[in-house]
mmCIF file of C-alpha atoms in Angstrom:
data_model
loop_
_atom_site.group_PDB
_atom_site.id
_atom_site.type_symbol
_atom_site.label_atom_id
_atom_site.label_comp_id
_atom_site.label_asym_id
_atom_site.label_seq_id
_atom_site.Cartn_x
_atom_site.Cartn_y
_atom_site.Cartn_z
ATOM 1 C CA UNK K 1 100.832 120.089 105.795
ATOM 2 C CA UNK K 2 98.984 118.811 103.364
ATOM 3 C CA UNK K 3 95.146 118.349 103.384
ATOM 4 C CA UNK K 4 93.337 115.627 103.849
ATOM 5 C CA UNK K 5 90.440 113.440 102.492
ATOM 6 C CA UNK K 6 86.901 115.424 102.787
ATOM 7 C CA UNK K 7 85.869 112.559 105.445
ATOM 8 C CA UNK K 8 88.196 113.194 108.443
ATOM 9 C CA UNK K 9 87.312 109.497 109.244
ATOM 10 C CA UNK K 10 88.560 108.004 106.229
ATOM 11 C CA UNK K 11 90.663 104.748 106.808
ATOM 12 C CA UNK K 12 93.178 104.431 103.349
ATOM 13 C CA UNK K 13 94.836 100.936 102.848
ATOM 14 C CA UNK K 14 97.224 100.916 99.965
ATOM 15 C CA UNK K 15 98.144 97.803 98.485
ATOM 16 C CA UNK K 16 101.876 98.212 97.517
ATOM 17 C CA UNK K 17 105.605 96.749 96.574
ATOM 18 C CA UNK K 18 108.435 98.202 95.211
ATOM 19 C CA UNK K 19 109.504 102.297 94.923
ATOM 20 C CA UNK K 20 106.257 103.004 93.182
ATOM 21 C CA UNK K 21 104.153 101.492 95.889
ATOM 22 C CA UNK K 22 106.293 103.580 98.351
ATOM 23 C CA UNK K 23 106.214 106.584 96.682
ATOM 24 C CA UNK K 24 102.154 106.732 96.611
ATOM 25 C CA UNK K 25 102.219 105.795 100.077
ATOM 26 C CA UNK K 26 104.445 108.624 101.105
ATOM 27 C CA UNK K 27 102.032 110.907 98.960
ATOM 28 C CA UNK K 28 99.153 110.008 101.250
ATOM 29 C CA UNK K 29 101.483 110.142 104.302
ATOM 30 C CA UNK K 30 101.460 113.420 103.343
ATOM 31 C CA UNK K 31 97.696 114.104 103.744
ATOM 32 C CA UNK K 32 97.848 113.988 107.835
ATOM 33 C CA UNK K 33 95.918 110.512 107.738
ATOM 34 C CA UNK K 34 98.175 108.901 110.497
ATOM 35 C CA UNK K 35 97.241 105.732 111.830
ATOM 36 C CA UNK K 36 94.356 105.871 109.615
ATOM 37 C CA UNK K 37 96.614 105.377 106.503
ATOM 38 C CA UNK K 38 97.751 101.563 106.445
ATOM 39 C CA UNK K 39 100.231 100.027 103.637
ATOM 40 C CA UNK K 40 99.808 96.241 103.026
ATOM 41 C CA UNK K 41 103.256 95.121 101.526
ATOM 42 C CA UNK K 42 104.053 92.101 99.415
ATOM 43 C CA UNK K 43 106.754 90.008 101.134
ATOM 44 C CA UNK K 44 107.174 87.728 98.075
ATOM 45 C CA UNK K 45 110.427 89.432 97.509
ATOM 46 C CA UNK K 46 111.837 88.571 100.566
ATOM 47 C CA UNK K 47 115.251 86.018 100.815
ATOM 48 C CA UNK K 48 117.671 84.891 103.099
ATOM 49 C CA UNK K 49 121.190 86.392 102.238
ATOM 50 C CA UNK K 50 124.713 86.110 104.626
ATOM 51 C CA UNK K 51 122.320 84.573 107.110
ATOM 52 C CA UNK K 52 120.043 87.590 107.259
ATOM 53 C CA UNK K 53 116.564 88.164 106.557
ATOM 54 C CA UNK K 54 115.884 90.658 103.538
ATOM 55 C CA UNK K 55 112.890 92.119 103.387
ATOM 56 C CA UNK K 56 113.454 94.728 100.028
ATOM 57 C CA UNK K 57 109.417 95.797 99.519
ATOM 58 C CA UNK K 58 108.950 96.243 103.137
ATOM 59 C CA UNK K 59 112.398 98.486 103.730
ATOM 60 C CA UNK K 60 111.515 100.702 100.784
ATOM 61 C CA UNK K 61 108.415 101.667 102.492
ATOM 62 C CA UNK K 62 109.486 102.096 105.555
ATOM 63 C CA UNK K 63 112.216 104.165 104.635
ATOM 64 C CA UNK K 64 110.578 106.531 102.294
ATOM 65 C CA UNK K 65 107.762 106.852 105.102
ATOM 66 C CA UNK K 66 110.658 107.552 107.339
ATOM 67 C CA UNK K 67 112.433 109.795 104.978
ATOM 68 C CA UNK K 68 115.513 108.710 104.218
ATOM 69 C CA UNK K 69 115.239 107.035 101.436
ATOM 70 C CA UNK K 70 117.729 107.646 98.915
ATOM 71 C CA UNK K 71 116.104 109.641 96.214
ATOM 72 C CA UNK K 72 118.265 109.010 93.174
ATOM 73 C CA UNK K 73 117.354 104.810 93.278
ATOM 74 C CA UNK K 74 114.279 104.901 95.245
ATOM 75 C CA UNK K 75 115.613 102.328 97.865
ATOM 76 C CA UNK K 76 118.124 102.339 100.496
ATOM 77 C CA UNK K 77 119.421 104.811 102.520
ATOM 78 C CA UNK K 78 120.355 108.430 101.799
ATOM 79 C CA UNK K 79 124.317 108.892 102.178
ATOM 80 C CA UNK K 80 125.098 105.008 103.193
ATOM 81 C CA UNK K 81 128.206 103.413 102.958
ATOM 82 C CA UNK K 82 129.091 99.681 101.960
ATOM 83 C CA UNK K 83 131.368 99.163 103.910
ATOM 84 C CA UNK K 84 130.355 95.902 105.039
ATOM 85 C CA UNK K 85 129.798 94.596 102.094
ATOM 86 C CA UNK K 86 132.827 95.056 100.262
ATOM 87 C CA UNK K 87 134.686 93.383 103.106
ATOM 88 C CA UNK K 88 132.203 90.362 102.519
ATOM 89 C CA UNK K 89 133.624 90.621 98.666
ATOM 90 C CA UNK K 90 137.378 90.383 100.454
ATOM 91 C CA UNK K 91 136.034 87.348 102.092
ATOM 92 C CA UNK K 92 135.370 86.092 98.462
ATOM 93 C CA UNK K 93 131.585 85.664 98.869
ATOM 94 C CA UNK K 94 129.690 87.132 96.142
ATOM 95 C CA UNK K 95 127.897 90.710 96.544
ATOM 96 C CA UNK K 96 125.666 91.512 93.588
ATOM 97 C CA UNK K 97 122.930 92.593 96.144
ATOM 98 C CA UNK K 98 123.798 95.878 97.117
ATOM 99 C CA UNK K 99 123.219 96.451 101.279
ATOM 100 C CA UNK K 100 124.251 99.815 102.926
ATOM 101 C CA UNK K 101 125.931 99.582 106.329
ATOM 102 C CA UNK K 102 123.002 101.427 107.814
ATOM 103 C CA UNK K 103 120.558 98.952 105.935
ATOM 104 C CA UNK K 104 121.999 96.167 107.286
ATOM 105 C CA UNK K 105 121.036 96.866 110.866
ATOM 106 C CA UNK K 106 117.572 96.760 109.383
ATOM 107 C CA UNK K 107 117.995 92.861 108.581
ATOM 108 C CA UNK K 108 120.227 92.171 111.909
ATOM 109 C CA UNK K 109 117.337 93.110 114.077
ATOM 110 C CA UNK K 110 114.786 92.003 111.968
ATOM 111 C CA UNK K 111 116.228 88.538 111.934
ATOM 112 C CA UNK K 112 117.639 88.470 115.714
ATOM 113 C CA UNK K 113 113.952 89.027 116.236
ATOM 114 C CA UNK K 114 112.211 86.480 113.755
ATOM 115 C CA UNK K 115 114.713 83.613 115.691
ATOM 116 C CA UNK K 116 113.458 85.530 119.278
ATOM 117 C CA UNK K 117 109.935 84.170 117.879
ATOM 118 C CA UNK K 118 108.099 87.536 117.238
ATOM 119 C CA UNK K 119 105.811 87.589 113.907
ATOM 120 C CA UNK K 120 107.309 89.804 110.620
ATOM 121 C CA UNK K 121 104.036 91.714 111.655
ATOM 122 C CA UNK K 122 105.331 92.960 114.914
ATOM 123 C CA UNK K 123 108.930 93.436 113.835
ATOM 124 C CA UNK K 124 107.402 95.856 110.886
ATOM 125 C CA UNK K 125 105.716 97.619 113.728
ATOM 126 C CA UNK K 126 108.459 97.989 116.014
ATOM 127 C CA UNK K 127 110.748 99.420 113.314
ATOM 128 C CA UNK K 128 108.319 101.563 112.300
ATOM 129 C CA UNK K 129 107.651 103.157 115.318
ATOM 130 C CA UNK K 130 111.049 103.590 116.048
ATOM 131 C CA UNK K 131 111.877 105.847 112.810
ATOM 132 C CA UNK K 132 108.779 107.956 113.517
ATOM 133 C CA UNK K 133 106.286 106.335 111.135
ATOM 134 C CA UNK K 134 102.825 106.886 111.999
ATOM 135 C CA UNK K 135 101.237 105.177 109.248
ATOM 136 C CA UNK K 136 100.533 101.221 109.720
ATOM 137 C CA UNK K 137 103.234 99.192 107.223
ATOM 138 C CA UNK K 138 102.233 95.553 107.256
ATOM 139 C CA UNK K 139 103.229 92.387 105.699
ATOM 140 C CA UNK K 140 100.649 90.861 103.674
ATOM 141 C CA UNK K 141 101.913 88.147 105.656
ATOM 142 C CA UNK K 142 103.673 86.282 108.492
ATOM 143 C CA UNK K 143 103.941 82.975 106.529
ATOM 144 C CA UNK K 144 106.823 83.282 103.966
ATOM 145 C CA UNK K 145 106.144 83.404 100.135
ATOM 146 C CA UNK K 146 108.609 83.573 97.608
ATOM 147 C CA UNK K 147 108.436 84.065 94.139
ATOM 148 C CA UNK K 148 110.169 81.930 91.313
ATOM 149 C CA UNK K 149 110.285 83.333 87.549
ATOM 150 C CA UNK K 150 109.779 80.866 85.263
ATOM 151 C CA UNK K 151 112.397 81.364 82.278
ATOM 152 C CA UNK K 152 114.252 79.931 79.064
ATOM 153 C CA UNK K 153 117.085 79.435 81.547
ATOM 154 C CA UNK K 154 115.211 77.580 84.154
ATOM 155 C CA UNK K 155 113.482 78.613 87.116
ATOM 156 C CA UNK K 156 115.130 81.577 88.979
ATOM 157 C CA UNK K 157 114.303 83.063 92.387
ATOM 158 C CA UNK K 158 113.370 86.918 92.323
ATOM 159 C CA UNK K 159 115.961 88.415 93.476
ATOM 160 C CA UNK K 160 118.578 86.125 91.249
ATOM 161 C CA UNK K 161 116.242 87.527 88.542
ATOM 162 C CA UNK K 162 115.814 90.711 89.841
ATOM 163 C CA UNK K 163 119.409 91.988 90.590
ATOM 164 C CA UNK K 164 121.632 89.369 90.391
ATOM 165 C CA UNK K 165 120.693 88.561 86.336
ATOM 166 C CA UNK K 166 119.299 92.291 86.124
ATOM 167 C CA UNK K 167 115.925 91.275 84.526
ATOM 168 C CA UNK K 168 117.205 90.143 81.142
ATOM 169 C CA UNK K 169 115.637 86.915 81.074
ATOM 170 C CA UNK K 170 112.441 86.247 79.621
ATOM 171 C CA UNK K 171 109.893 85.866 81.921
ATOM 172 C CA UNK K 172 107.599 82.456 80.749
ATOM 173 C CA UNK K 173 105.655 81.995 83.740
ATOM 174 C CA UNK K 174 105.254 83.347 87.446
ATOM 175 C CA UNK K 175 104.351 81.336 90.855
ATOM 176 C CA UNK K 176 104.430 81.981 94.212
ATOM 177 C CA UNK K 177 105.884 79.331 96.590
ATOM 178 C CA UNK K 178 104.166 78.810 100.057
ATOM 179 C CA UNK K 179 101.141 80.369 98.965
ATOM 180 C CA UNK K 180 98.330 77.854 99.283
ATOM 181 C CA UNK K 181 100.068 77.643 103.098
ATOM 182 C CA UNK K 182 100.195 80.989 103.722
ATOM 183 C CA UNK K 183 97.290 83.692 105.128
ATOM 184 C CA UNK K 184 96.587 87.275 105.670
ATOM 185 C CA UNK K 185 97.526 88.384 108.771
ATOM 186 C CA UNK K 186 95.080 89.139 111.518
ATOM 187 C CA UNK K 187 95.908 92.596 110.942
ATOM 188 C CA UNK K 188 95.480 92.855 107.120
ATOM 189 C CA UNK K 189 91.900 91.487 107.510
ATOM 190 C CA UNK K 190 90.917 93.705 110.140
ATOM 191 C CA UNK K 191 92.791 96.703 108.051
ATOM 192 C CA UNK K 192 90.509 95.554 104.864
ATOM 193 C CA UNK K 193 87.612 95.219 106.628
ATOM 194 C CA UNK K 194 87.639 98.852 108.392
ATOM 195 C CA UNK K 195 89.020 100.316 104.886
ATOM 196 C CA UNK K 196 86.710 103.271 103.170
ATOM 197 C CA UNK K 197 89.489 103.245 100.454
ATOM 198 C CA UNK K 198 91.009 100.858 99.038
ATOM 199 C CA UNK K 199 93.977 101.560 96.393
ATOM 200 C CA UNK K 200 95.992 99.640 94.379
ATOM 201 C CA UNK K 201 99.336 101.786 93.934
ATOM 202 C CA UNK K 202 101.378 101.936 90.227
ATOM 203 C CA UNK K 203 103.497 98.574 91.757
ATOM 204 C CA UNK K 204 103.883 95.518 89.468
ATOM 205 C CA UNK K 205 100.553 93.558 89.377
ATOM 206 C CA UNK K 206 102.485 90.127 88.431
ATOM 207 C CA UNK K 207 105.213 90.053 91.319
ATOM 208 C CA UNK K 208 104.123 92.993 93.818
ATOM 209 C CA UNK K 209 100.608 93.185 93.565
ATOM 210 C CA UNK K 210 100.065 89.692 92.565
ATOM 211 C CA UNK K 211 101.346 87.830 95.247
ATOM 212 C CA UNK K 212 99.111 89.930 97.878
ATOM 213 C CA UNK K 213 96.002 89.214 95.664
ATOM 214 C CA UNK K 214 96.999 85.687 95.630
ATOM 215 C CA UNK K 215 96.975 85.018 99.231
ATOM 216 C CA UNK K 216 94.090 82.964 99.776
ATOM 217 C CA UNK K 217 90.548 84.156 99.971
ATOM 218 C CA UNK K 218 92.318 87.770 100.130
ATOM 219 C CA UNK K 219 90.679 88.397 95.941
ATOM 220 C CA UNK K 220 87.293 87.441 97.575
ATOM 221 C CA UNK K 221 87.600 89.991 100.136
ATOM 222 C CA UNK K 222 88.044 92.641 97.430
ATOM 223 C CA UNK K 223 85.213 91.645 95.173
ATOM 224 C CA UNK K 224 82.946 91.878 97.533
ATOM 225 C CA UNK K 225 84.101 95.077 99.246
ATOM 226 C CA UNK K 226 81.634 97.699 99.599
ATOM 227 C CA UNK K 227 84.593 100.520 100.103
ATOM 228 C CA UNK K 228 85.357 101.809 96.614
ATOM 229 C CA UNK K 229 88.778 100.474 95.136
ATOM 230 C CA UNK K 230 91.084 102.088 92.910
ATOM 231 C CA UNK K 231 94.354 101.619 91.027
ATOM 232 C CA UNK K 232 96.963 103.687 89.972
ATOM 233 C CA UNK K 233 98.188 102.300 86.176
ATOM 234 C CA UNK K 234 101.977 101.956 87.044
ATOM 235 C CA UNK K 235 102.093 101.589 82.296
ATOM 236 C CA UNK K 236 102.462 104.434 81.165
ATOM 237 C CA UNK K 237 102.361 105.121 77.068
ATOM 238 C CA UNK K 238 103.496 101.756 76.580
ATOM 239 C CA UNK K 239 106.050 101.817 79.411
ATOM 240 C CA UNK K 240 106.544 100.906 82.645
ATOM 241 C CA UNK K 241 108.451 103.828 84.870
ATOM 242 C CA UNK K 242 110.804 101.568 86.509
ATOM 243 C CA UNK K 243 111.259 98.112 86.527
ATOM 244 C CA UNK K 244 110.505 94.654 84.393
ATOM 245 C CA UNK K 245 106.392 95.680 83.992
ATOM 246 C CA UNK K 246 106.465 96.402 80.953
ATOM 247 C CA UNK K 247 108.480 93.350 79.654
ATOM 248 C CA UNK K 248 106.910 90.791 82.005
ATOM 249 C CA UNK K 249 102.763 91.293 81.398
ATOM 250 C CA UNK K 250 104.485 91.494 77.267
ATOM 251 C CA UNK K 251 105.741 88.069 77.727
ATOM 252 C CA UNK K 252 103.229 86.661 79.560
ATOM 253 C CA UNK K 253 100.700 87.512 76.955
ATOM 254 C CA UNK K 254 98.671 90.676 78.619
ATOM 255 C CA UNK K 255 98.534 93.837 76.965
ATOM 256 C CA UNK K 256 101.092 96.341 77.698
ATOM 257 C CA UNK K 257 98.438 99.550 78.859
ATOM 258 C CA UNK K 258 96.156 100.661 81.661
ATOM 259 C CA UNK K 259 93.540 98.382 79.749
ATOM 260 C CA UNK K 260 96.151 95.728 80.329
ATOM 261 C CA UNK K 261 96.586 96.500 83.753
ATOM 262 C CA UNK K 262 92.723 96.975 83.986
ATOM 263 C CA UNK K 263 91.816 93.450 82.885
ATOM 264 C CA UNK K 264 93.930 91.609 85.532
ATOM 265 C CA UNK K 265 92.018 93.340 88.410
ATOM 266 C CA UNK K 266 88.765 93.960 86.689
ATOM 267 C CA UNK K 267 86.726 91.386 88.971
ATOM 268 C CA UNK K 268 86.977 93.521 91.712
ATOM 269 C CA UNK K 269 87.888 97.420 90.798
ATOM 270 C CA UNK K 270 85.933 100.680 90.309
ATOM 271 C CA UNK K 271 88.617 103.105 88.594
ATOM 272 C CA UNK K 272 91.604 103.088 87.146
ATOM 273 C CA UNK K 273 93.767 106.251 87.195
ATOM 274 C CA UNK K 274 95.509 106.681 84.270
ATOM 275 C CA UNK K 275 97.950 109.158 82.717
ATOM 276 C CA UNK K 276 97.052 112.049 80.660
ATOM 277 C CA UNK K 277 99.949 110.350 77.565
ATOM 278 C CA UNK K 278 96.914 107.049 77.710
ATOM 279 C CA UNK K 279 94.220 109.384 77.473
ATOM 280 C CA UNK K 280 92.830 107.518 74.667
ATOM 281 C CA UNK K 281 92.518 104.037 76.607
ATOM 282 C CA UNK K 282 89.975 105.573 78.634
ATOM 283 C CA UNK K 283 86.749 103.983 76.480
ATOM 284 C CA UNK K 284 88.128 100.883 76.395
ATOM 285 C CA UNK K 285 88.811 100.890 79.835
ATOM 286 C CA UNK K 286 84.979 101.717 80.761
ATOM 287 C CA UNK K 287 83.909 99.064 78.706
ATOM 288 C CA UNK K 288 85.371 97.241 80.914
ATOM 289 C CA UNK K 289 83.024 98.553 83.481
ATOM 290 C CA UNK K 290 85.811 100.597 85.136
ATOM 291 C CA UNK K 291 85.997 103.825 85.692
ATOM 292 C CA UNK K 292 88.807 105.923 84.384
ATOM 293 C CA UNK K 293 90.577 109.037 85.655
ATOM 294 C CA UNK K 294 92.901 110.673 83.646
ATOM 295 C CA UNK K 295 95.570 113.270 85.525
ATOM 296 C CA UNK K 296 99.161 113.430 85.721
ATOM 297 C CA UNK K 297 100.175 110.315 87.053
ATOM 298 C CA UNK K 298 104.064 110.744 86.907
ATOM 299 C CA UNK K 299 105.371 111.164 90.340
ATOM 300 C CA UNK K 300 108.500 113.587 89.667
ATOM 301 C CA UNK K 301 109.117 114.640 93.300
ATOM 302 C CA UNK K 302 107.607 114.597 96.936
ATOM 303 C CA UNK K 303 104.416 117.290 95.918
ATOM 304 C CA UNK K 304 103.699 115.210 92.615
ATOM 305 C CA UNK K 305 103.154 112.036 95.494
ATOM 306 C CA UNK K 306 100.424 114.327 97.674
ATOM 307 C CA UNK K 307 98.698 115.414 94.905
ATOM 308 C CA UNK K 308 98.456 112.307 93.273
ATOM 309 C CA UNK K 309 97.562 110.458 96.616
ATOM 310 C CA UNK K 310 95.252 113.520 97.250
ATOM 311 C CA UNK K 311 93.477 113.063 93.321
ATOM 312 C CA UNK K 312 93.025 109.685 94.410
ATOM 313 C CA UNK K 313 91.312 109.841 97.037
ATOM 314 C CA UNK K 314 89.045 112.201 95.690
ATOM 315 C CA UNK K 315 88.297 110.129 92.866
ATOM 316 C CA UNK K 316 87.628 107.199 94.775
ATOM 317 C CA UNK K 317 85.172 109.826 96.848
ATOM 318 C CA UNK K 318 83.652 110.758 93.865
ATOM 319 C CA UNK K 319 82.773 106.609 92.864
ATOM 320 C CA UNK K 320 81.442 106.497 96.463
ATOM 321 C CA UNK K 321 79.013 108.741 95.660
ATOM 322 C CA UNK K 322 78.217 107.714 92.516
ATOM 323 C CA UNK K 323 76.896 104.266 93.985
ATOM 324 C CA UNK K 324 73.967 105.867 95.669
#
C-alpha cells in the first residue's frame, strides 16, 4: 500500500472527466485516503441511447476505481463482449457507440433507477459501493447538462462529435445546455467545502473540466477557497495525451501549453504541474502568479498514477505552507 498525504486528515477532491481524470484518481486511490478521497465528475457527456442512460465520465471512474477497467482504451470493461450490441446492429439500428455486455448492466440499473425517482447522486453511490469503491464518485450534478460543439457542420451533440464523427470536425464554439438550470449537488458543496486539496486532474478543461466549473456559483467557490488548488497540465509538449485537447483550445483561440491551460483557470489556482518535456513554460507560467511544478507527468502504468497523485499532493502541501 501506498503512503499517504503527511496530514492523515487530509480530505482530496479531484475534479475529473474522461480516462485522464480516472487515471489520477486511481493514483490517489492508491494512497489509502478512503472516504476521504472524493472525485467530482462532469456529467456533460452523458446521453440517452436504446432507451438507456449513458453516463461515459462517470463509468470510467468507477471502473478504474473498481479495477476493471480495460487497460488498452482506458474505458470499459476488461475482457467484455458485445454481444448485445451487435444483435442491436441485426436489428438494423445503428451502433457506432461501442457498449460491452457487462457495461450495459451499468446503464440498465442506472436508468431503472433514475425512472424509480432516486437522484444520479445516489445511483453513483450505490454502484460504487457495490464494486468495492471506497472513494466518494459524484456527479457534479443531479440536473442534466449536455454539451453541444459548435462546428462548420452545424451544431453536434458530444458524443455524435465524440465517437460517432470521431472528432474530425472543427470545433468553433462550446456550450453547455441546462446549465444556468442546473446546481451542484448538496454533496459536491459540502465535499468542496471540507476539501484541504483541491486538484484539477490532466482532463479536458473545455468539455470535462469546463462544464463542472461552469455550474453556477461553483468558479466562486474556488476563488475564494482557502484549501490550496492544483492542476495537472493534461498538454504535454504541444500535445494532448489522448483525446481532441489539443485541437479544440487550438481552434478556439487558446494557446496549446500548460500556460494555455494555466490562463483558463488562473482566477482561482495556485500550481500547475507540468511535465519535465514543458520545462521551459515554467516562467511564464509564474508570471501568471501560478506556481509551477515540473516532474514526470506521463502516467505509463498503475505506479506512475500513485506517484503522480502522491507528488501532487505534496506539492499542494508545500503551497499550503508557503501561505503562512
Amino acid at each position: 500500500m501506498e503512503t499517504g498525504p503527511s496530514n492523515p486528515a487530509a480530505s482530496v477532491v479531484v475534479l475529473a472527466g474522461g480516462v485522464g481524470g480516472a487515471k489520477l484518481a486511481h493514483g490517489f486511490a492508491q494512497l489509502d485516503l478512503g472516504s476521504r478521497l472524493t472525485v467530482i465528475v462532469n456529467t456533460a457527456d452523458d446521453f440517452e441511447l436504446y432507451g438507456l442512460t449513458i453516463c461515459p465520465d462517470l463509468d470510467t471512474v468507477l471502473y478504474t476505481l473498481a479495477g476493471i477497467a480495460n487497460p488498452v482504451t482506458g474505458w470499459g470493461i476488461l475482457g467484455d463482449t458485445a454481444n448485445t450490441l451487435a444483435m442491436i446492429g441485426r436489428y438494423g439500428r445503428p451502433t457506432w457507440f461501442w457498449l460491452g455486455d457487462r457495461d450495459l448492466a451499468t446503464h440498465i440499473l442506472r436508468t431503472e433507477r433514475l425512472r424509480q425517482g432516486a437522484r444520479l447522486t445516489e445511483i453513483a453511490a450505490e454502484l460504487a459501493a457495490a464494486l468495492g469503491v471506497t472513494a466518494r464518485i459524484l456527479p457534479m450534478s443531479d440536473q442534466p447538462v449536455r454539451t453541444i460543439v459548435e462546428t462548420p457542420e452545424g451544431p453536434l451533440p458530444f458524443q455524435d462529435y465524440f465517437v460517432r464523427r470521431r472528432q474530425r470536425d472543427t470545433v468553433l464554439a462550446v456550450h453547455f445546455a441546462g446549465i444556468e438550470q442546473a446546481r451542484p449537488t448538496p454533496e459536491v458543496e459540502r465535499a468542496l467545502a471540507d476539501a484541504s486539496v483541491i486538484v484539477l486532474a490532466p482532463s479536458n478543461p473545455i468539455v470535462s473540466i469546463g462544464p463542472i466549473l461552469a455550474l453556477p456559483g461553483l468558479r466562486d467557490r474556488l476563488v475564494d477557497h482557502p484549501a490550496p488548488i492544483v492542476a495537472v497540465s493534461p498538454i504535454i509538449a504541444g500535445r494532448a495525451l489522448k483525446g481532441p485537447a489539443d485541437r479544440m483550445l487550438a481552434s478556439l483561440g487558446h494557446e496549446v501549453s500548460p500556460v494555455g491551460v494555466a490562463r483558463l483557470y488562473q482566477d482561482f489556482l495556485d500550481g500547475l504541474v507540468i511535465d519535465s518535456a514543458d520545462a521551459d513554460s515554467a516562467p511564464a507560467i509564474e508570471q501568471l502568479g501560478i506556481r509551477p511544478l515540473v516532474t514526470d507527468a506521463v502516467m505509463h502504468d498503475e505506479a506512475d498514477r500513485a506517484r503522480l497523485a502522491r507528488e501532487t499532493l505534496a506539492f499542494a502541501d508545500q503551497l499550503r505552507k508557503g501561505r503562512h
